[in-house]
Amino acid sequence: QLQLQESGPGLVKPSETLSLTCTVSDGSIRSSTYYWGWIRQPPGKGLEWVGSIYYSGTTYYNPSLKSRVTISVDTSKNQFSLKVNSVTAADTAVYYCARHDAATHNWFDPWGQGTLVTVSS
Amino acid sequence: QSVVTQTPSASGTPGQGVAISCSGSSSNIGRNSVNWYQHLPGTAPKLLIYNNNKRPSGVPDRFSGSKSGTSAFLAISGLQSEDEADYYCAAWDDSLNGVIFGGGTKLTVL
């Protein structure tokens, strides 16, 4: 059964870069069918799609974050990664990675457990 | 700016039915599939309904989805205490060129 797990620092200083990795297990990231996405949830707020990537490297991003976000993929490690630069307190959130059915109905499933990233000095 | 709106809260007693609504526009719900997620605090969100009204394997048939025009609905029948969670709708938005989530509905089982 496909599983995803986020990893990365839980604390990032303002103006620095947030970096997270999602490891995919019991399945291949080199799927011709699916993208791989990042979604975040600030404390007390709702879910926000950050962006998604195909194993070939094709990406698309939430326009509100596009100028600061980079998503990349490493097929040899079955991982994909998220970088958000110039972070502020508004980037404090639980970050989830998930498989993204971008070709048809745009659902996310399954999701990783999520990792809390706090932006603070 | 594209927006998908959900009623912030809903409630019901065990055994009752409840409906949660999701209101969007022609650029999202009006022309694209709606998906619903159940999110219990501290856990990973779970896909509950996809493609407007399809249930993934393992989701009880107490949960059902529908869509009409630019609105979508999640119905839960026979409420159980474990249904107490946040529920989110989501859809692709052609103007945003990305996925947009509703603000979420907190369901309380009284």
mmCIF file with all atom_site columns, C-alpha atoms in Angstrom:
data_model
loop_
_atom_site.group_PDB
_atom_site.id
_atom_site.type_symbol
_atom_site.label_atom_id
_atom_site.label_alt_id
_atom_site.label_comp_id
_atom_site.label_asym_id
_atom_site.label_entity_id
_atom_site.label_seq_id
_atom_site.pdbx_PDB_ins_code
_atom_site.Cartn_x
_atom_site.Cartn_y
_atom_site.Cartn_z
_atom_site.occupancy
_atom_site.B_iso_or_equiv
_atom_site.pdbx_formal_charge
_atom_site.auth_seq_id
_atom_site.auth_comp_id
_atom_site.auth_asym_id
_atom_site.auth_atom_id
_atom_site.pdbx_PDB_model_num
ATOM 1   C CA . GLN A 1 1   ? 0.000   0.000  0.000   1.00 0.00 ? 1   GLN A CA 1
ATOM 2   C CA . LEU A 1 2   ? 1.468   3.316  -1.103  1.00 0.00 ? 2   LEU A CA 1
ATOM 3   C CA . GLN A 1 3   ? 2.816   5.448  1.738   1.00 0.00 ? 3   GLN A CA 1
ATOM 4   C CA . LEU A 1 4   ? 4.252   8.952  1.876   1.00 0.00 ? 4   LEU A CA 1
ATOM 5   C CA . GLN A 1 5   ? 6.359   10.484 4.621   1.00 0.00 ? 5   GLN A CA 1
ATOM 6   C CA . GLU A 1 6   ? 7.448   14.097 5.006   1.00 0.00 ? 6   GLU A CA 1
ATOM 7   C CA . SER A 1 7   ? 10.775  15.019 6.567   1.00 0.00 ? 7   SER A CA 1
ATOM 8   C CA . GLY A 1 8   ? 12.705  18.196 7.228   1.00 0.00 ? 8   GLY A CA 1
ATOM 9   C CA . PRO A 1 9   ? 13.459  20.857 9.834   1.00 0.00 ? 9   PRO A CA 1
ATOM 10  C CA . GLY A 1 10  ? 10.638  21.858 12.123  1.00 0.00 ? 10  GLY A CA 1
ATOM 11  C CA . LEU A 1 11  ? 11.962  25.360 12.705  1.00 0.00 ? 11  LEU A CA 1
ATOM 12  C CA . VAL A 1 12  ? 13.052  27.899 10.097  1.00 0.00 ? 12  VAL A CA 1
ATOM 13  C CA . LYS A 1 13  ? 14.145  31.479 10.640  1.00 0.00 ? 13  LYS A CA 1
ATOM 14  C CA . PRO A 1 14  ? 12.341  34.355 8.915   1.00 0.00 ? 14  PRO A CA 1
ATOM 15  C CA . SER A 1 15  ? 13.753  35.250 5.491   1.00 0.00 ? 15  SER A CA 1
ATOM 16  C CA . GLU A 1 16  ? 15.415  31.828 5.174   1.00 0.00 ? 16  GLU A CA 1
ATOM 17  C CA . THR A 1 17  ? 14.415  28.845 3.042   1.00 0.00 ? 17  THR A CA 1
ATOM 18  C CA . LEU A 1 18  ? 12.048  26.101 4.138   1.00 0.00 ? 18  LEU A CA 1
ATOM 19  C CA . SER A 1 19  ? 13.056  22.698 2.742   1.00 0.00 ? 19  SER A CA 1
ATOM 20  C CA . LEU A 1 20  ? 11.037  19.497 3.004   1.00 0.00 ? 20  LEU A CA 1
ATOM 21  C CA . THR A 1 21  ? 11.287  16.080 1.400   1.00 0.00 ? 21  THR A CA 1
ATOM 22  C CA . CYS A 1 22  ? 8.575   13.521 0.796   1.00 0.00 ? 22  CYS A CA 1
ATOM 23  C CA . THR A 1 23  ? 9.614   9.877  0.518   1.00 0.00 ? 23  THR A CA 1
ATOM 24  C CA . VAL A 1 24  ? 7.304   7.559  -1.392  1.00 0.00 ? 24  VAL A CA 1
ATOM 25  C CA . SER A 1 25  ? 7.332   3.896  -0.367  1.00 0.00 ? 25  SER A CA 1
ATOM 26  C CA . ASP A 1 26  ? 5.584   0.750  -1.566  1.00 0.00 ? 26  ASP A CA 1
ATOM 27  C CA . GLY A 1 27  ? 5.113   2.349  -4.968  1.00 0.00 ? 27  GLY A CA 1
ATOM 28  C CA . SER A 1 28  ? 7.040   4.136  -7.670  1.00 0.00 ? 28  SER A CA 1
ATOM 29  C CA . ILE A 1 29  ? 7.185   7.876  -8.099  1.00 0.00 ? 29  ILE A CA 1
ATOM 30  C CA . ARG A 1 30  ? 7.710   7.201  -11.816 1.00 0.00 ? 30  ARG A CA 1
ATOM 31  C CA . SER A 1 31  ? 4.017   6.789  -12.379 1.00 0.00 ? 31  SER A CA 1
ATOM 32  C CA . SER A 1 32  ? 2.668   7.763  -15.785 1.00 0.00 ? 32  SER A CA 1
ATOM 33  C CA . THR A 1 33  ? -0.682  8.503  -14.190 1.00 0.00 ? 33  THR A CA 1
ATOM 34  C CA . TYR A 1 34  ? -0.058  10.612 -11.150 1.00 0.00 ? 34  TYR A CA 1
ATOM 35  C CA . TYR A 1 35  ? 1.546   13.821 -10.030 1.00 0.00 ? 35  TYR A CA 1
ATOM 36  C CA . TRP A 1 36  ? 2.884   14.379 -6.517  1.00 0.00 ? 36  TRP A CA 1
ATOM 37  C CA . GLY A 1 37  ? 1.710   17.341 -4.505  1.00 0.00 ? 37  GLY A CA 1
ATOM 38  C CA . TRP A 1 38  ? 2.266   19.519 -1.486  1.00 0.00 ? 38  TRP A CA 1
ATOM 39  C CA . ILE A 1 39  ? -0.579  20.926 0.593   1.00 0.00 ? 39  ILE A CA 1
ATOM 40  C CA . ARG A 1 40  ? -0.273  23.003 3.749   1.00 0.00 ? 40  ARG A CA 1
ATOM 41  C CA . GLN A 1 41  ? -2.477  23.988 6.668   1.00 0.00 ? 41  GLN A CA 1
ATOM 42  C CA . PRO A 1 42  ? -1.614  27.031 8.784   1.00 0.00 ? 42  PRO A CA 1
ATOM 43  C CA . PRO A 1 43  ? -2.624  26.747 12.446  1.00 0.00 ? 43  PRO A CA 1
ATOM 44  C CA . GLY A 1 44  ? -6.371  27.215 12.827  1.00 0.00 ? 44  GLY A CA 1
ATOM 45  C CA . LYS A 1 45  ? -6.904  27.603 9.093   1.00 0.00 ? 45  LYS A CA 1
ATOM 46  C CA . GLY A 1 46  ? -7.900  25.461 6.150   1.00 0.00 ? 46  GLY A CA 1
ATOM 47  C CA . LEU A 1 47  ? -5.998  23.475 3.562   1.00 0.00 ? 47  LEU A CA 1
ATOM 48  C CA . GLU A 1 48  ? -4.054  25.255 0.814   1.00 0.00 ? 48  GLU A CA 1
ATOM 49  C CA . TRP A 1 49  ? -2.583  23.575 -2.257  1.00 0.00 ? 49  TRP A CA 1
ATOM 50  C CA . VAL A 1 50  ? 1.059   24.593 -2.727  1.00 0.00 ? 50  VAL A CA 1
ATOM 51  C CA . GLY A 1 51  ? 2.016   22.833 -5.937  1.00 0.00 ? 51  GLY A CA 1
ATOM 52  C CA . SER A 1 52  ? 2.534   19.533 -7.729  1.00 0.00 ? 52  SER A CA 1
ATOM 53  C CA . ILE A 1 53  ? 5.162   17.777 -9.821  1.00 0.00 ? 53  ILE A CA 1
ATOM 54  C CA . TYR A 1 54  ? 5.253   14.957 -12.384 1.00 0.00 ? 54  TYR A CA 1
ATOM 55  C CA . TYR A 1 55  ? 8.130   12.486 -12.310 1.00 0.00 ? 55  TYR A CA 1
ATOM 56  C CA . SER A 1 56  ? 9.524   14.075 -15.485 1.00 0.00 ? 56  SER A CA 1
ATOM 57  C CA . GLY A 1 57  ? 9.891   17.358 -13.603 1.00 0.00 ? 57  GLY A CA 1
ATOM 58  C CA . THR A 1 58  ? 6.848   19.174 -14.955 1.00 0.00 ? 58  THR A CA 1
ATOM 59  C CA . THR A 1 59  ? 5.488   21.406 -12.233 1.00 0.00 ? 59  THR A CA 1
ATOM 60  C CA . TYR A 1 60  ? 2.645   23.734 -11.518 1.00 0.00 ? 60  TYR A CA 1
ATOM 61  C CA . TYR A 1 61  ? 2.260   25.976 -8.528  1.00 0.00 ? 61  TYR A CA 1
ATOM 62  C CA . ASN A 1 62  ? -0.344  27.930 -6.626  1.00 0.00 ? 62  ASN A CA 1
ATOM 63  C CA . PRO A 1 63  ? -0.072  31.401 -8.207  1.00 0.00 ? 63  PRO A CA 1
ATOM 64  C CA . SER A 1 64  ? -0.101  33.031 -4.766  1.00 0.00 ? 64  SER A CA 1
ATOM 65  C CA . LEU A 1 65  ? 3.116   31.187 -3.862  1.00 0.00 ? 65  LEU A CA 1
ATOM 66  C CA . LYS A 1 66  ? 4.713   30.666 -7.257  1.00 0.00 ? 66  LYS A CA 1
ATOM 67  C CA . SER A 1 67  ? 7.403   33.323 -6.901  1.00 0.00 ? 67  SER A CA 1
ATOM 68  C CA . ARG A 1 68  ? 8.804   31.680 -3.756  1.00 0.00 ? 68  ARG A CA 1
ATOM 69  C CA . VAL A 1 69  ? 8.213   27.957 -4.286  1.00 0.00 ? 69  VAL A CA 1
ATOM 70  C CA . THR A 1 70  ? 10.247  25.273 -6.042  1.00 0.00 ? 70  THR A CA 1
ATOM 71  C CA . ILE A 1 71  ? 9.241   21.610 -6.196  1.00 0.00 ? 71  ILE A CA 1
ATOM 72  C CA . SER A 1 72  ? 11.715  19.056 -7.510  1.00 0.00 ? 72  SER A CA 1
ATOM 73  C CA . VAL A 1 73  ? 11.846  15.287 -7.899  1.00 0.00 ? 73  VAL A CA 1
ATOM 74  C CA . ASP A 1 74  ? 14.557  12.666 -7.421  1.00 0.00 ? 74  ASP A CA 1
ATOM 75  C CA . THR A 1 75  ? 13.359  9.475  -9.061  1.00 0.00 ? 75  THR A CA 1
ATOM 76  C CA . SER A 1 76  ? 16.460  7.544  -7.979  1.00 0.00 ? 76  SER A CA 1
ATOM 77  C CA . LYS A 1 77  ? 15.463  8.050  -4.348  1.00 0.00 ? 77  LYS A CA 1
ATOM 78  C CA . ASN A 1 78  ? 11.698  7.918  -4.941  1.00 0.00 ? 78  ASN A CA 1
ATOM 79  C CA . GLN A 1 79  ? 11.430  11.361 -3.380  1.00 0.00 ? 79  GLN A CA 1
ATOM 80  C CA . PHE A 1 80  ? 10.148  14.796 -4.201  1.00 0.00 ? 80  PHE A CA 1
ATOM 81  C CA . SER A 1 81  ? 10.983  18.013 -2.396  1.00 0.00 ? 81  SER A CA 1
ATOM 82  C CA . LEU A 1 82  ? 9.612   21.432 -1.577  1.00 0.00 ? 82  LEU A CA 1
ATOM 83  C CA . LYS A 1 83  ? 11.497  24.659 -1.098  1.00 0.00 ? 83  LYS A CA 1
ATOM 84  C CA . VAL A 1 84  ? 9.883   27.909 -0.006  1.00 0.00 ? 84  VAL A CA 1
ATOM 85  C CA . ASN A 1 85  ? 12.231  30.862 0.126   1.00 0.00 ? 85  ASN A CA 1
ATOM 86  C CA . SER A 1 86  ? 12.019  34.152 1.994   1.00 0.00 ? 86  SER A CA 1
ATOM 87  C CA . VAL A 1 87  ? 9.694   32.636 4.585   1.00 0.00 ? 87  VAL A CA 1
ATOM 88  C CA . THR A 1 88  ? 7.658   34.648 7.065   1.00 0.00 ? 88  THR A CA 1
ATOM 89  C CA . ALA A 1 89  ? 5.443   33.707 9.978   1.00 0.00 ? 89  ALA A CA 1
ATOM 90  C CA . ALA A 1 90  ? 2.614   33.270 7.476   1.00 0.00 ? 90  ALA A CA 1
ATOM 91  C CA . ASP A 1 91  ? 4.410   30.178 6.140   1.00 0.00 ? 91  ASP A CA 1
ATOM 92  C CA . THR A 1 92  ? 4.074   28.449 9.513   1.00 0.00 ? 92  THR A CA 1
ATOM 93  C CA . ALA A 1 93  ? 1.923   25.415 8.789   1.00 0.00 ? 93  ALA A CA 1
ATOM 94  C CA . VAL A 1 94  ? 1.601   21.666 8.775   1.00 0.00 ? 94  VAL A CA 1
ATOM 95  C CA . TYR A 1 95  ? 2.913   20.596 5.388   1.00 0.00 ? 95  TYR A CA 1
ATOM 96  C CA . TYR A 1 96  ? 1.496   17.462 3.774   1.00 0.00 ? 96  TYR A CA 1
ATOM 97  C CA . CYS A 1 97  ? 2.635   15.575 0.712   1.00 0.00 ? 97  CYS A CA 1
ATOM 98  C CA . ALA A 1 98  ? 0.218   13.444 -1.284  1.00 0.00 ? 98  ALA A CA 1
ATOM 99  C CA . ARG A 1 99  ? -0.246  11.603 -4.543  1.00 0.00 ? 99  ARG A CA 1
ATOM 100 C CA . HIS A 1 100 ? -2.170  13.823 -6.944  1.00 0.00 ? 100 HIS A CA 1
ATOM 101 C CA . ASP A 1 101 ? -4.513  12.552 -9.621  1.00 0.00 ? 101 ASP A CA 1
ATOM 102 C CA . ALA A 1 102 ? -3.862  15.546 -11.821 1.00 0.00 ? 102 ALA A CA 1
ATOM 103 C CA . ALA A 1 103 ? -4.816  13.872 -15.085 1.00 0.00 ? 103 ALA A CA 1
ATOM 104 C CA . THR A 1 104 ? -8.502  13.392 -14.385 1.00 0.00 ? 104 THR A CA 1
ATOM 105 C CA . HIS A 1 105 ? -10.255 14.383 -11.193 1.00 0.00 ? 105 HIS A CA 1
ATOM 106 C CA . ASN A 1 106 ? -7.553  16.156 -9.199  1.00 0.00 ? 106 ASN A CA 1
ATOM 107 C CA . TRP A 1 107 ? -7.915  14.237 -5.951  1.00 0.00 ? 107 TRP A CA 1
ATOM 108 C CA . PHE A 1 108 ? -5.117  13.749 -3.415  1.00 0.00 ? 108 PHE A CA 1
ATOM 109 C CA . ASP A 1 109 ? -4.681  10.268 -1.953  1.00 0.00 ? 109 ASP A CA 1
ATOM 110 C CA . PRO A 1 110 ? -2.982  9.011  0.095   1.00 0.00 ? 110 PRO A CA 1
ATOM 111 C CA . TRP A 1 111 ? -1.520  11.771 2.227   1.00 0.00 ? 111 TRP A CA 1
ATOM 112 C CA . GLY A 1 112 ? 1.518   11.750 4.437   1.00 0.00 ? 112 GLY A CA 1
ATOM 113 C CA . GLN A 1 113 ? 1.072   12.335 8.155   1.00 0.00 ? 113 GLN A CA 1
ATOM 114 C CA . GLY A 1 114 ? 2.239   15.911 7.816   1.00 0.00 ? 114 GLY A CA 1
ATOM 115 C CA . THR A 1 115 ? 5.066   17.842 9.398   1.00 0.00 ? 115 THR A CA 1
ATOM 116 C CA . LEU A 1 116 ? 4.790   21.096 11.303  1.00 0.00 ? 116 LEU A CA 1
ATOM 117 C CA . VAL A 1 117 ? 7.137   23.835 10.188  1.00 0.00 ? 117 VAL A CA 1
ATOM 118 C CA . THR A 1 118 ? 7.370   26.893 12.397  1.00 0.00 ? 118 THR A CA 1
ATOM 119 C CA . VAL A 1 119 ? 8.898   30.111 11.119  1.00 0.00 ? 119 VAL A CA 1
ATOM 120 C CA . SER A 1 120 ? 10.427  31.956 14.038  1.00 0.00 ? 120 SER A CA 1
ATOM 121 C CA . SER A 1 121 ? 13.677  33.561 15.068  1.00 0.00 ? 121 SER A CA 1
ATOM 122 C CA . GLN B 2 1   ? -10.113 35.786 -7.276  1.00 0.00 ? 1   GLN B CA 1
ATOM 123 C CA . SER B 2 2   ? -11.383 32.218 -7.222  1.00 0.00 ? 2   SER B CA 1
ATOM 124 C CA . VAL B 2 3   ? -13.141 31.212 -4.017  1.00 0.00 ? 3   VAL B CA 1
ATOM 125 C CA . VAL B 2 4   ? -14.897 28.073 -2.835  1.00 0.00 ? 4   VAL B CA 1
ATOM 126 C CA . THR B 2 5   ? -17.121 28.635 0.195   1.00 0.00 ? 5   THR B CA 1
ATOM 127 C CA . GLN B 2 6   ? -18.244 26.206 2.870   1.00 0.00 ? 6   GLN B CA 1
ATOM 128 C CA . THR B 2 7   ? -20.430 26.787 5.912   1.00 0.00 ? 7   THR B CA 1
ATOM 129 C CA . PRO B 2 8   ? -17.951 26.924 8.802   1.00 0.00 ? 8   PRO B CA 1
ATOM 130 C CA . SER B 2 9   ? -19.833 24.549 11.050  1.00 0.00 ? 9   SER B CA 1
ATOM 131 C CA . ALA B 2 10  ? -22.507 21.865 11.101  1.00 0.00 ? 10  ALA B CA 1
ATOM 132 C CA . SER B 2 11  ? -23.869 19.573 13.772  1.00 0.00 ? 11  SER B CA 1
ATOM 133 C CA . GLY B 2 12  ? -26.142 16.626 14.347  1.00 0.00 ? 12  GLY B CA 1
ATOM 134 C CA . THR B 2 13  ? -26.970 13.946 16.860  1.00 0.00 ? 13  THR B CA 1
ATOM 135 C CA . PRO B 2 14  ? -26.002 10.297 16.532  1.00 0.00 ? 14  PRO B CA 1
ATOM 136 C CA . GLY B 2 15  ? -28.165 8.519  13.983  1.00 0.00 ? 15  GLY B CA 1
ATOM 137 C CA . GLN B 2 16  ? -29.232 11.711 12.253  1.00 0.00 ? 16  GLN B CA 1
ATOM 138 C CA . GLY B 2 17  ? -28.274 12.838 8.779   1.00 0.00 ? 17  GLY B CA 1
ATOM 139 C CA . VAL B 2 18  ? -26.419 16.033 7.900   1.00 0.00 ? 18  VAL B CA 1
ATOM 140 C CA . ALA B 2 19  ? -25.533 17.813 4.673   1.00 0.00 ? 19  ALA B CA 1
ATOM 141 C CA . ILE B 2 20  ? -22.499 20.005 4.079   1.00 0.00 ? 20  ILE B CA 1
ATOM 142 C CA . SER B 2 21  ? -22.481 22.405 1.165   1.00 0.00 ? 21  SER B CA 1
ATOM 143 C CA . CYS B 2 22  ? -19.694 23.774 -0.987  1.00 0.00 ? 22  CYS B CA 1
ATOM 144 C CA . SER B 2 23  ? -20.303 26.787 -3.221  1.00 0.00 ? 23  SER B CA 1
ATOM 145 C CA . GLY B 2 24  ? -18.004 27.765 -6.058  1.00 0.00 ? 24  GLY B CA 1
ATOM 146 C CA . SER B 2 25  ? -18.135 29.194 -9.539  1.00 0.00 ? 25  SER B CA 1
ATOM 147 C CA . SER B 2 26  ? -18.080 28.262 -13.189 1.00 0.00 ? 26  SER B CA 1
ATOM 148 C CA . SER B 2 27  ? -14.287 28.148 -13.184 1.00 0.00 ? 27  SER B CA 1
ATOM 149 C CA . ASN B 2 28  ? -14.108 25.421 -10.550 1.00 0.00 ? 28  ASN B CA 1
ATOM 150 C CA . ILE B 2 29  ? -17.108 23.394 -9.341  1.00 0.00 ? 29  ILE B CA 1
ATOM 151 C CA . GLY B 2 30  ? -19.159 24.378 -12.374 1.00 0.00 ? 30  GLY B CA 1
ATOM 152 C CA . ARG B 2 31  ? -16.944 22.515 -14.806 1.00 0.00 ? 31  ARG B CA 1
ATOM 153 C CA . ASN B 2 32  ? -14.626 20.256 -12.799 1.00 0.00 ? 32  ASN B CA 1
ATOM 154 C CA . SER B 2 33  ? -14.854 17.286 -10.459 1.00 0.00 ? 33  SER B CA 1
ATOM 155 C CA . VAL B 2 34  ? -15.385 17.924 -6.767  1.00 0.00 ? 34  VAL B CA 1
ATOM 156 C CA . ASN B 2 35  ? -13.544 15.902 -4.152  1.00 0.00 ? 35  ASN B CA 1
ATOM 157 C CA . TRP B 2 36  ? -14.217 15.745 -0.426  1.00 0.00 ? 36  TRP B CA 1
ATOM 158 C CA . TYR B 2 37  ? -11.779 15.102 2.406   1.00 0.00 ? 37  TYR B CA 1
ATOM 159 C CA . GLN B 2 38  ? -12.275 14.157 6.036   1.00 0.00 ? 38  GLN B CA 1
ATOM 160 C CA . HIS B 2 39  ? -9.685  15.548 8.428   1.00 0.00 ? 39  HIS B CA 1
ATOM 161 C CA . LEU B 2 40  ? -9.407  14.539 12.048  1.00 0.00 ? 40  LEU B CA 1
ATOM 162 C CA . PRO B 2 41  ? -7.017  16.747 14.039  1.00 0.00 ? 41  PRO B CA 1
ATOM 163 C CA . GLY B 2 42  ? -3.511  15.385 14.179  1.00 0.00 ? 42  GLY B CA 1
ATOM 164 C CA . THR B 2 43  ? -4.065  12.902 11.381  1.00 0.00 ? 43  THR B CA 1
ATOM 165 C CA . ALA B 2 44  ? -3.622  12.869 7.625   1.00 0.00 ? 44  ALA B CA 1
ATOM 166 C CA . PRO B 2 45  ? -6.616  14.096 5.617   1.00 0.00 ? 45  PRO B CA 1
ATOM 167 C CA . LYS B 2 46  ? -8.537  11.241 4.029   1.00 0.00 ? 46  LYS B CA 1
ATOM 168 C CA . LEU B 2 47  ? -10.129 11.202 0.591   1.00 0.00 ? 47  LEU B CA 1
ATOM 169 C CA . LEU B 2 48  ? -13.830 10.635 1.216   1.00 0.00 ? 48  LEU B CA 1
ATOM 170 C CA . ILE B 2 49  ? -15.521 11.323 -2.134  1.00 0.00 ? 49  ILE B CA 1
ATOM 171 C CA . TYR B 2 50  ? -13.938 11.820 -5.560  1.00 0.00 ? 50  TYR B CA 1
ATOM 172 C CA . ASN B 2 51  ? -15.318 12.803 -8.945  1.00 0.00 ? 51  ASN B CA 1
ATOM 173 C CA . ASN B 2 52  ? -18.394 14.365 -7.307  1.00 0.00 ? 52  ASN B CA 1
ATOM 174 C CA . ASN B 2 53  ? -20.001 11.171 -6.045  1.00 0.00 ? 53  ASN B CA 1
ATOM 175 C CA . LYS B 2 54  ? -17.581 8.226  -6.057  1.00 0.00 ? 54  LYS B CA 1
ATOM 176 C CA . ARG B 2 55  ? -16.457 6.568  -2.835  1.00 0.00 ? 55  ARG B CA 1
ATOM 177 C CA . PRO B 2 56  ? -12.942 5.137  -2.525  1.00 0.00 ? 56  PRO B CA 1
ATOM 178 C CA . SER B 2 57  ? -12.707 1.588  -1.318  1.00 0.00 ? 57  SER B CA 1
ATOM 179 C CA . GLY B 2 58  ? -13.336 1.387  2.409   1.00 0.00 ? 58  GLY B CA 1
ATOM 180 C CA . VAL B 2 59  ? -15.470 4.520  2.747   1.00 0.00 ? 59  VAL B CA 1
ATOM 181 C CA . PRO B 2 60  ? -18.863 3.620  4.222   1.00 0.00 ? 60  PRO B CA 1
ATOM 182 C CA . ASP B 2 61  ? -21.925 4.206  2.055   1.00 0.00 ? 61  ASP B CA 1
ATOM 183 C CA . ARG B 2 62  ? -23.214 6.529  4.782   1.00 0.00 ? 62  ARG B CA 1
ATOM 184 C CA . PHE B 2 63  ? -21.162 9.141  2.955   1.00 0.00 ? 63  PHE B CA 1
ATOM 185 C CA . SER B 2 64  ? -22.423 10.402 -0.387  1.00 0.00 ? 64  SER B CA 1
ATOM 186 C CA . GLY B 2 65  ? -21.633 13.298 -2.675  1.00 0.00 ? 65  GLY B CA 1
ATOM 187 C CA . SER B 2 66  ? -23.552 15.236 -5.288  1.00 0.00 ? 66  SER B CA 1
ATOM 188 C CA . LYS B 2 67  ? -23.152 18.298 -7.453  1.00 0.00 ? 67  LYS B CA 1
ATOM 189 C CA . SER B 2 68  ? -25.564 20.763 -9.013  1.00 0.00 ? 68  SER B CA 1
ATOM 190 C CA . GLY B 2 69  ? -24.323 23.671 -11.084 1.00 0.00 ? 69  GLY B CA 1
ATOM 191 C CA . THR B 2 70  ? -21.674 25.515 -9.099  1.00 0.00 ? 70  THR B CA 1
ATOM 192 C CA . SER B 2 71  ? -22.483 23.847 -5.768  1.00 0.00 ? 71  SER B CA 1
ATOM 193 C CA . ALA B 2 72  ? -21.557 20.485 -4.311  1.00 0.00 ? 72  ALA B CA 1
ATOM 194 C CA . PHE B 2 73  ? -22.905 18.624 -1.332  1.00 0.00 ? 73  PHE B CA 1
ATOM 195 C CA . LEU B 2 74  ? -21.648 15.985 1.085   1.00 0.00 ? 74  LEU B CA 1
ATOM 196 C CA . ALA B 2 75  ? -24.338 14.021 2.861   1.00 0.00 ? 75  ALA B CA 1
ATOM 197 C CA . ILE B 2 76  ? -23.685 11.886 5.907   1.00 0.00 ? 76  ILE B CA 1
ATOM 198 C CA . SER B 2 77  ? -26.410 9.586  7.128   1.00 0.00 ? 77  SER B CA 1
ATOM 199 C CA . GLY B 2 78  ? -26.579 7.708  10.409  1.00 0.00 ? 78  GLY B CA 1
ATOM 200 C CA . LEU B 2 79  ? -24.127 10.048 12.133  1.00 0.00 ? 79  LEU B CA 1
ATOM 201 C CA . GLN B 2 80  ? -21.586 8.416  14.409  1.00 0.00 ? 80  GLN B CA 1
ATOM 202 C CA . SER B 2 81  ? -19.347 10.021 16.988  1.00 0.00 ? 81  SER B CA 1
ATOM 203 C CA . GLU B 2 82  ? -16.280 9.170  14.906  1.00 0.00 ? 82  GLU B CA 1
ATOM 204 C CA . ASP B 2 83  ? -17.636 11.345 12.087  1.00 0.00 ? 83  ASP B CA 1
ATOM 205 C CA . GLU B 2 84  ? -16.744 14.417 14.144  1.00 0.00 ? 84  GLU B CA 1
ATOM 206 C CA . ALA B 2 85  ? -14.073 16.030 11.989  1.00 0.00 ? 85  ALA B CA 1
ATOM 207 C CA . ASP B 2 86  ? -13.337 18.826 9.547   1.00 0.00 ? 86  ASP B CA 1
ATOM 208 C CA . TYR B 2 87  ? -14.607 18.294 6.015   1.00 0.00 ? 87  TYR B CA 1
ATOM 209 C CA . TYR B 2 88  ? -13.127 20.020 2.975   1.00 0.00 ? 88  TYR B CA 1
ATOM 210 C CA . CYS B 2 89  ? -14.287 20.188 -0.609  1.00 0.00 ? 89  CYS B CA 1
ATOM 211 C CA . ALA B 2 90  ? -11.801 20.825 -3.402  1.00 0.00 ? 90  ALA B CA 1
ATOM 212 C CA . ALA B 2 91  ? -11.764 21.196 -7.158  1.00 0.00 ? 91  ALA B CA 1
ATOM 213 C CA . TRP B 2 92  ? -9.532  22.234 -10.018 1.00 0.00 ? 92  TRP B CA 1
ATOM 214 C CA . ASP B 2 93  ? -9.936  25.887 -10.897 1.00 0.00 ? 93  ASP B CA 1
ATOM 215 C CA . ASP B 2 94  ? -9.414  26.815 -14.535 1.00 0.00 ? 94  ASP B CA 1
ATOM 216 C CA . SER B 2 95  ? -8.716  30.477 -13.725 1.00 0.00 ? 95  SER B CA 1
ATOM 217 C CA . LEU B 2 96  ? -6.240  29.691 -10.959 1.00 0.00 ? 96  LEU B CA 1
ATOM 218 C CA . ASN B 2 97  ? -4.799  26.800 -13.002 1.00 0.00 ? 97  ASN B CA 1
ATOM 219 C CA . GLY B 2 98  ? -4.579  24.869 -9.790  1.00 0.00 ? 98  GLY B CA 1
ATOM 220 C CA . VAL B 2 99  ? -6.491  23.130 -7.021  1.00 0.00 ? 99  VAL B CA 1
ATOM 221 C CA . ILE B 2 100 ? -8.667  25.198 -4.741  1.00 0.00 ? 100 ILE B CA 1
ATOM 222 C CA . PHE B 2 101 ? -9.938  24.019 -1.363  1.00 0.00 ? 101 PHE B CA 1
ATOM 223 C CA . GLY B 2 102 ? -13.024 25.221 0.414   1.00 0.00 ? 102 GLY B CA 1
ATOM 224 C CA . GLY B 2 103 ? -12.511 26.773 3.827   1.00 0.00 ? 103 GLY B CA 1
ATOM 225 C CA . GLY B 2 104 ? -13.684 23.636 5.608   1.00 0.00 ? 104 GLY B CA 1
ATOM 226 C CA . THR B 2 105 ? -16.716 22.679 7.699   1.00 0.00 ? 105 THR B CA 1
ATOM 227 C CA . LYS B 2 106 ? -16.312 21.558 11.278  1.00 0.00 ? 106 LYS B CA 1
ATOM 228 C CA . LEU B 2 107 ? -18.833 18.826 12.001  1.00 0.00 ? 107 LEU B CA 1
ATOM 229 C CA . THR B 2 108 ? -19.839 18.322 15.604  1.00 0.00 ? 108 THR B CA 1
ATOM 230 C CA . VAL B 2 109 ? -21.715 15.208 16.680  1.00 0.00 ? 109 VAL B CA 1
ATOM 231 C CA . LEU B 2 110 ? -23.729 16.280 19.726  1.00 0.00 ? 110 LEU B CA 1
#
